[in-house]
């Protein structure tokens, strides 16, 4: 096995990408030095295809001569390359529970939060710059934001982040938050150091919490606290942008949880 600092790791990300942030934390927790390459959304697809990654999304990682795409694929390979600290429990029953939560996080929560974010950015592009804090995009951030209208439109379309889908996502969010709180109560989530499931779900919650529309409903409950513990820093902040009527289910759940 190659020592962590000889793995020559290069992680391809899009600023604000939640699965990319999960992969960043995995590398940090395992003490694997890496170079981060920041890509613009949409344009990233051509770049990753040209670099011959297995797929054209971020996170993509080149490490030890291998090319990997996908937050779950990356988590598994990192555990093979550098077993400590482990991202999956060794107990088989616990591992199944953690993998189930991780899969749900990737397949359900992750795309929903992505849709909500792009729908909000379609209404107001100004917050884009806050997500790109510290990123090196090859052009000044201000210019990238000014010229981002076609990118936001394409990303909204490609991610099917239309109004009906996002209304449905917001109606589902209270149930999803309860599910995460329940997993924390049952010990499936909330490990220290975090598992791959903790990071997968925390990254989506952290991105959701960059939206002023959603943060109050998440931050004070176990799910929000887990998210901040697992991923202490997550750039980005978007002022209220979504229609108030869409947020009613989220507000009602917040009031119920507080009372
Ligand atoms: N489910 C995959 C999905 C990755 C994904 O869709 N990433 C988005 C960024 S969050 C992406 O690469 N989008 C390309 C684009 O916006 O053009 C994972 O967990 O790695």
Short mmCIF file of N, CA and C in Angstrom, two decimals, residues 126-199:
data_model
loop_
_atom_site.label_atom_id
_atom_site.label_comp_id
_atom_site.label_asym_id
_atom_site.label_seq_id
_atom_site.Cartn_x
_atom_site.Cartn_y
_atom_site.Cartn_z
N UNK A 126 -26.97 36.40 -7.48
CA UNK A 126 -25.93 37.13 -6.74
C UNK A 126 -25.19 36.25 -5.71
N UNK A 127 -25.90 35.34 -5.01
CA UNK A 127 -25.18 34.55 -3.99
C UNK A 127 -24.13 33.58 -4.55
N UNK A 128 -24.13 33.37 -5.88
CA UNK A 128 -23.16 32.42 -6.46
C UNK A 128 -21.74 32.69 -5.99
N UNK A 129 -21.38 33.98 -5.91
CA UNK A 129 -20.00 34.34 -5.54
C UNK A 129 -19.63 33.77 -4.18
N UNK A 130 -20.61 33.72 -3.26
CA UNK A 130 -20.29 33.26 -1.90
C UNK A 130 -19.93 31.78 -1.89
N UNK A 131 -20.46 31.02 -2.85
CA UNK A 131 -20.14 29.59 -2.92
C UNK A 131 -18.74 29.37 -3.48
N UNK A 132 -18.23 30.37 -4.19
CA UNK A 132 -16.93 30.22 -4.85
C UNK A 132 -15.78 30.78 -4.01
N UNK A 133 -16.07 31.11 -2.73
CA UNK A 133 -15.01 31.62 -1.85
C UNK A 133 -13.81 30.69 -1.85
N UNK A 134 -12.63 31.23 -2.16
CA UNK A 134 -11.41 30.42 -2.10
C UNK A 134 -11.20 29.54 -3.32
N UNK A 135 -12.14 29.57 -4.28
CA UNK A 135 -11.98 28.72 -5.46
C UNK A 135 -11.10 29.42 -6.50
N UNK A 136 -10.38 28.61 -7.29
CA UNK A 136 -9.57 29.17 -8.39
C UNK A 136 -10.18 28.69 -9.69
N UNK A 137 -10.98 29.58 -10.28
CA UNK A 137 -11.74 29.17 -11.47
C UNK A 137 -11.06 29.59 -12.77
N UNK A 138 -9.94 30.28 -12.66
CA UNK A 138 -9.24 30.71 -13.87
C UNK A 138 -9.71 32.06 -14.37
N UNK A 139 -10.84 32.55 -13.87
CA UNK A 139 -11.29 33.91 -14.17
C UNK A 139 -11.76 34.54 -12.86
N UNK A 140 -11.76 35.90 -12.78
CA UNK A 140 -12.20 36.51 -11.53
C UNK A 140 -13.63 36.07 -11.18
N UNK A 141 -13.85 35.84 -9.87
CA UNK A 141 -15.15 35.33 -9.42
C UNK A 141 -16.29 36.25 -9.88
N UNK A 142 -16.05 37.59 -9.76
CA UNK A 142 -17.08 38.56 -10.13
C UNK A 142 -17.50 38.38 -11.59
N UNK A 143 -16.51 38.14 -12.44
CA UNK A 143 -16.79 37.96 -13.87
C UNK A 143 -17.54 36.64 -14.08
N UNK A 144 -17.10 35.60 -13.35
CA UNK A 144 -17.76 34.29 -13.48
C UNK A 144 -19.23 34.43 -13.13
N UNK A 145 -19.53 35.19 -12.07
CA UNK A 145 -20.92 35.34 -11.63
C UNK A 145 -21.72 36.16 -12.65
N UNK A 146 -21.08 37.24 -13.16
CA UNK A 146 -21.79 38.12 -14.12
C UNK A 146 -22.19 37.35 -15.38
N UNK A 147 -21.35 36.39 -15.75
CA UNK A 147 -21.61 35.69 -17.01
C UNK A 147 -22.28 34.32 -16.78
N UNK A 148 -22.79 34.13 -15.56
CA UNK A 148 -23.26 32.78 -15.19
C UNK A 148 -24.70 32.48 -15.61
N UNK A 149 -25.42 33.46 -16.17
CA UNK A 149 -26.85 33.21 -16.46
C UNK A 149 -27.07 31.94 -17.29
N UNK A 150 -26.32 31.75 -18.40
CA UNK A 150 -26.56 30.53 -19.19
C UNK A 150 -26.19 29.26 -18.42
N UNK A 151 -25.19 29.37 -17.56
CA UNK A 151 -24.78 28.19 -16.78
C UNK A 151 -25.88 27.83 -15.77
N UNK A 152 -26.42 28.86 -15.11
CA UNK A 152 -27.49 28.59 -14.13
C UNK A 152 -28.71 27.99 -14.86
N UNK A 153 -29.03 28.54 -16.03
CA UNK A 153 -30.18 28.03 -16.78
C UNK A 153 -29.94 26.57 -17.19
N UNK A 154 -28.72 26.29 -17.67
CA UNK A 154 -28.42 24.91 -18.11
C UNK A 154 -28.42 23.96 -16.92
N UNK A 155 -27.84 24.39 -15.79
CA UNK A 155 -27.78 23.51 -14.61
C UNK A 155 -29.18 23.25 -14.08
N UNK A 156 -30.04 24.26 -14.11
CA UNK A 156 -31.42 24.09 -13.63
C UNK A 156 -32.14 23.05 -14.51
N UNK A 157 -31.89 23.16 -15.82
CA UNK A 157 -32.52 22.21 -16.75
C UNK A 157 -31.95 20.80 -16.57
N UNK A 158 -30.62 20.71 -16.54
CA UNK A 158 -29.99 19.38 -16.47
C UNK A 158 -30.31 18.66 -15.17
N UNK A 159 -30.49 19.44 -14.11
CA UNK A 159 -30.79 18.81 -12.81
C UNK A 159 -32.29 18.69 -12.56
N UNK A 160 -33.09 19.02 -13.59
CA UNK A 160 -34.57 18.96 -13.47
C UNK A 160 -35.05 19.69 -12.21
N UNK A 161 -34.52 20.91 -12.06
CA UNK A 161 -34.82 21.68 -10.84
C UNK A 161 -35.98 22.64 -11.07
N UNK A 162 -37.00 22.17 -11.78
CA UNK A 162 -38.17 22.99 -12.06
C UNK A 162 -39.01 23.20 -10.80
N UNK A 163 -40.00 24.08 -10.93
CA UNK A 163 -40.79 24.47 -9.75
C UNK A 163 -41.55 23.30 -9.14
N UNK A 164 -42.17 22.44 -9.97
CA UNK A 164 -42.97 21.35 -9.40
C UNK A 164 -42.09 20.40 -8.59
N UNK A 165 -40.92 20.08 -9.16
CA UNK A 165 -40.02 19.14 -8.47
C UNK A 165 -39.56 19.74 -7.14
N UNK A 166 -39.27 21.03 -7.13
CA UNK A 166 -38.73 21.64 -5.91
C UNK A 166 -39.83 21.81 -4.85
N UNK A 167 -41.03 22.08 -5.30
CA UNK A 167 -42.16 22.11 -4.32
C UNK A 167 -42.31 20.76 -3.65
N UNK A 168 -42.19 19.69 -4.47
CA UNK A 168 -42.31 18.33 -3.90
C UNK A 168 -41.15 18.05 -2.94
N UNK A 169 -39.96 18.49 -3.32
CA UNK A 169 -38.78 18.28 -2.44
C UNK A 169 -39.00 18.97 -1.10
N UNK A 170 -39.53 20.20 -1.15
CA UNK A 170 -39.71 20.96 0.10
C UNK A 170 -40.79 20.31 0.96
N UNK A 171 -41.80 19.72 0.30
CA UNK A 171 -42.84 19.03 1.08
C UNK A 171 -42.28 17.76 1.73
N UNK A 172 -41.28 17.15 1.09
CA UNK A 172 -40.69 15.92 1.64
C UNK A 172 -39.66 16.20 2.72
N UNK A 173 -39.09 17.40 2.70
CA UNK A 173 -37.95 17.69 3.58
C UNK A 173 -38.22 17.41 5.07
N UNK A 174 -39.40 17.80 5.62
CA UNK A 174 -39.61 17.52 7.06
C UNK A 174 -39.48 16.03 7.39
N UNK A 175 -40.04 15.17 6.54
CA UNK A 175 -39.94 13.72 6.78
C UNK A 175 -38.50 13.24 6.69
N UNK A 176 -37.74 13.82 5.74
CA UNK A 176 -36.34 13.42 5.60
C UNK A 176 -35.53 13.83 6.83
N UNK A 177 -35.82 15.03 7.36
CA UNK A 177 -35.07 15.48 8.54
C UNK A 177 -35.37 14.58 9.73
N UNK A 178 -36.64 14.16 9.83
CA UNK A 178 -37.01 13.26 10.93
C UNK A 178 -36.28 11.92 10.79
N UNK A 179 -36.21 11.44 9.55
CA UNK A 179 -35.51 10.17 9.31
C UNK A 179 -34.04 10.28 9.75
N UNK A 180 -33.41 11.41 9.46
CA UNK A 180 -32.01 11.59 9.84
C UNK A 180 -31.89 11.67 11.36
N UNK A 181 -32.78 12.43 12.00
CA UNK A 181 -32.76 12.50 13.48
C UNK A 181 -32.93 11.10 14.08
N UNK A 182 -33.82 10.31 13.48
CA UNK A 182 -34.05 8.95 14.00
C UNK A 182 -32.78 8.09 13.85
N UNK A 183 -32.11 8.21 12.70
CA UNK A 183 -30.87 7.45 12.51
C UNK A 183 -29.81 7.87 13.54
N UNK A 184 -29.81 9.16 13.86
CA UNK A 184 -28.84 9.62 14.87
C UNK A 184 -29.20 9.00 16.23
N UNK A 185 -30.49 9.04 16.57
CA UNK A 185 -30.94 8.46 17.85
C UNK A 185 -30.58 6.98 17.93
N UNK A 186 -30.70 6.27 16.79
CA UNK A 186 -30.45 4.83 16.79
C UNK A 186 -28.97 4.48 16.60
N UNK A 187 -28.11 5.48 16.47
CA UNK A 187 -26.67 5.23 16.36
C UNK A 187 -26.20 4.83 14.97
N UNK A 188 -27.10 4.93 13.96
CA UNK A 188 -26.67 4.63 12.58
C UNK A 188 -25.80 5.79 12.07
N UNK A 189 -26.20 7.00 12.44
CA UNK A 189 -25.44 8.21 12.07
C UNK A 189 -24.88 8.85 13.34
N UNK A 190 -23.88 9.70 13.15
CA UNK A 190 -23.36 10.48 14.27
C UNK A 190 -22.09 9.90 14.88
N UNK A 191 -21.35 9.10 14.10
CA UNK A 191 -20.10 8.53 14.63
C UNK A 191 -19.02 9.59 14.71
N UNK A 192 -18.06 9.33 15.57
CA UNK A 192 -16.89 10.21 15.67
C UNK A 192 -15.64 9.32 15.64
N UNK A 193 -14.82 9.40 14.61
CA UNK A 193 -14.92 10.24 13.42
C UNK A 193 -16.09 9.81 12.53
N UNK A 194 -16.53 10.74 11.66
CA UNK A 194 -17.71 10.45 10.85
C UNK A 194 -17.51 9.30 9.86
N UNK A 195 -18.60 8.58 9.61
CA UNK A 195 -18.57 7.53 8.58
C UNK A 195 -18.87 8.17 7.21
N UNK A 196 -18.80 7.31 6.18
CA UNK A 196 -19.15 7.79 4.83
C UNK A 196 -20.61 8.26 4.79
N UNK A 197 -21.49 7.61 5.56
CA UNK A 197 -22.91 8.03 5.58
C UNK A 197 -23.05 9.38 6.27
N UNK A 198 -22.34 9.55 7.39
CA UNK A 198 -22.38 10.86 8.07
C UNK A 198 -21.96 11.96 7.10
N UNK A 199 -20.87 11.72 6.36
CA UNK A 199 -20.34 12.77 5.48
C UNK A 199 -21.27 13.00 4.29
#
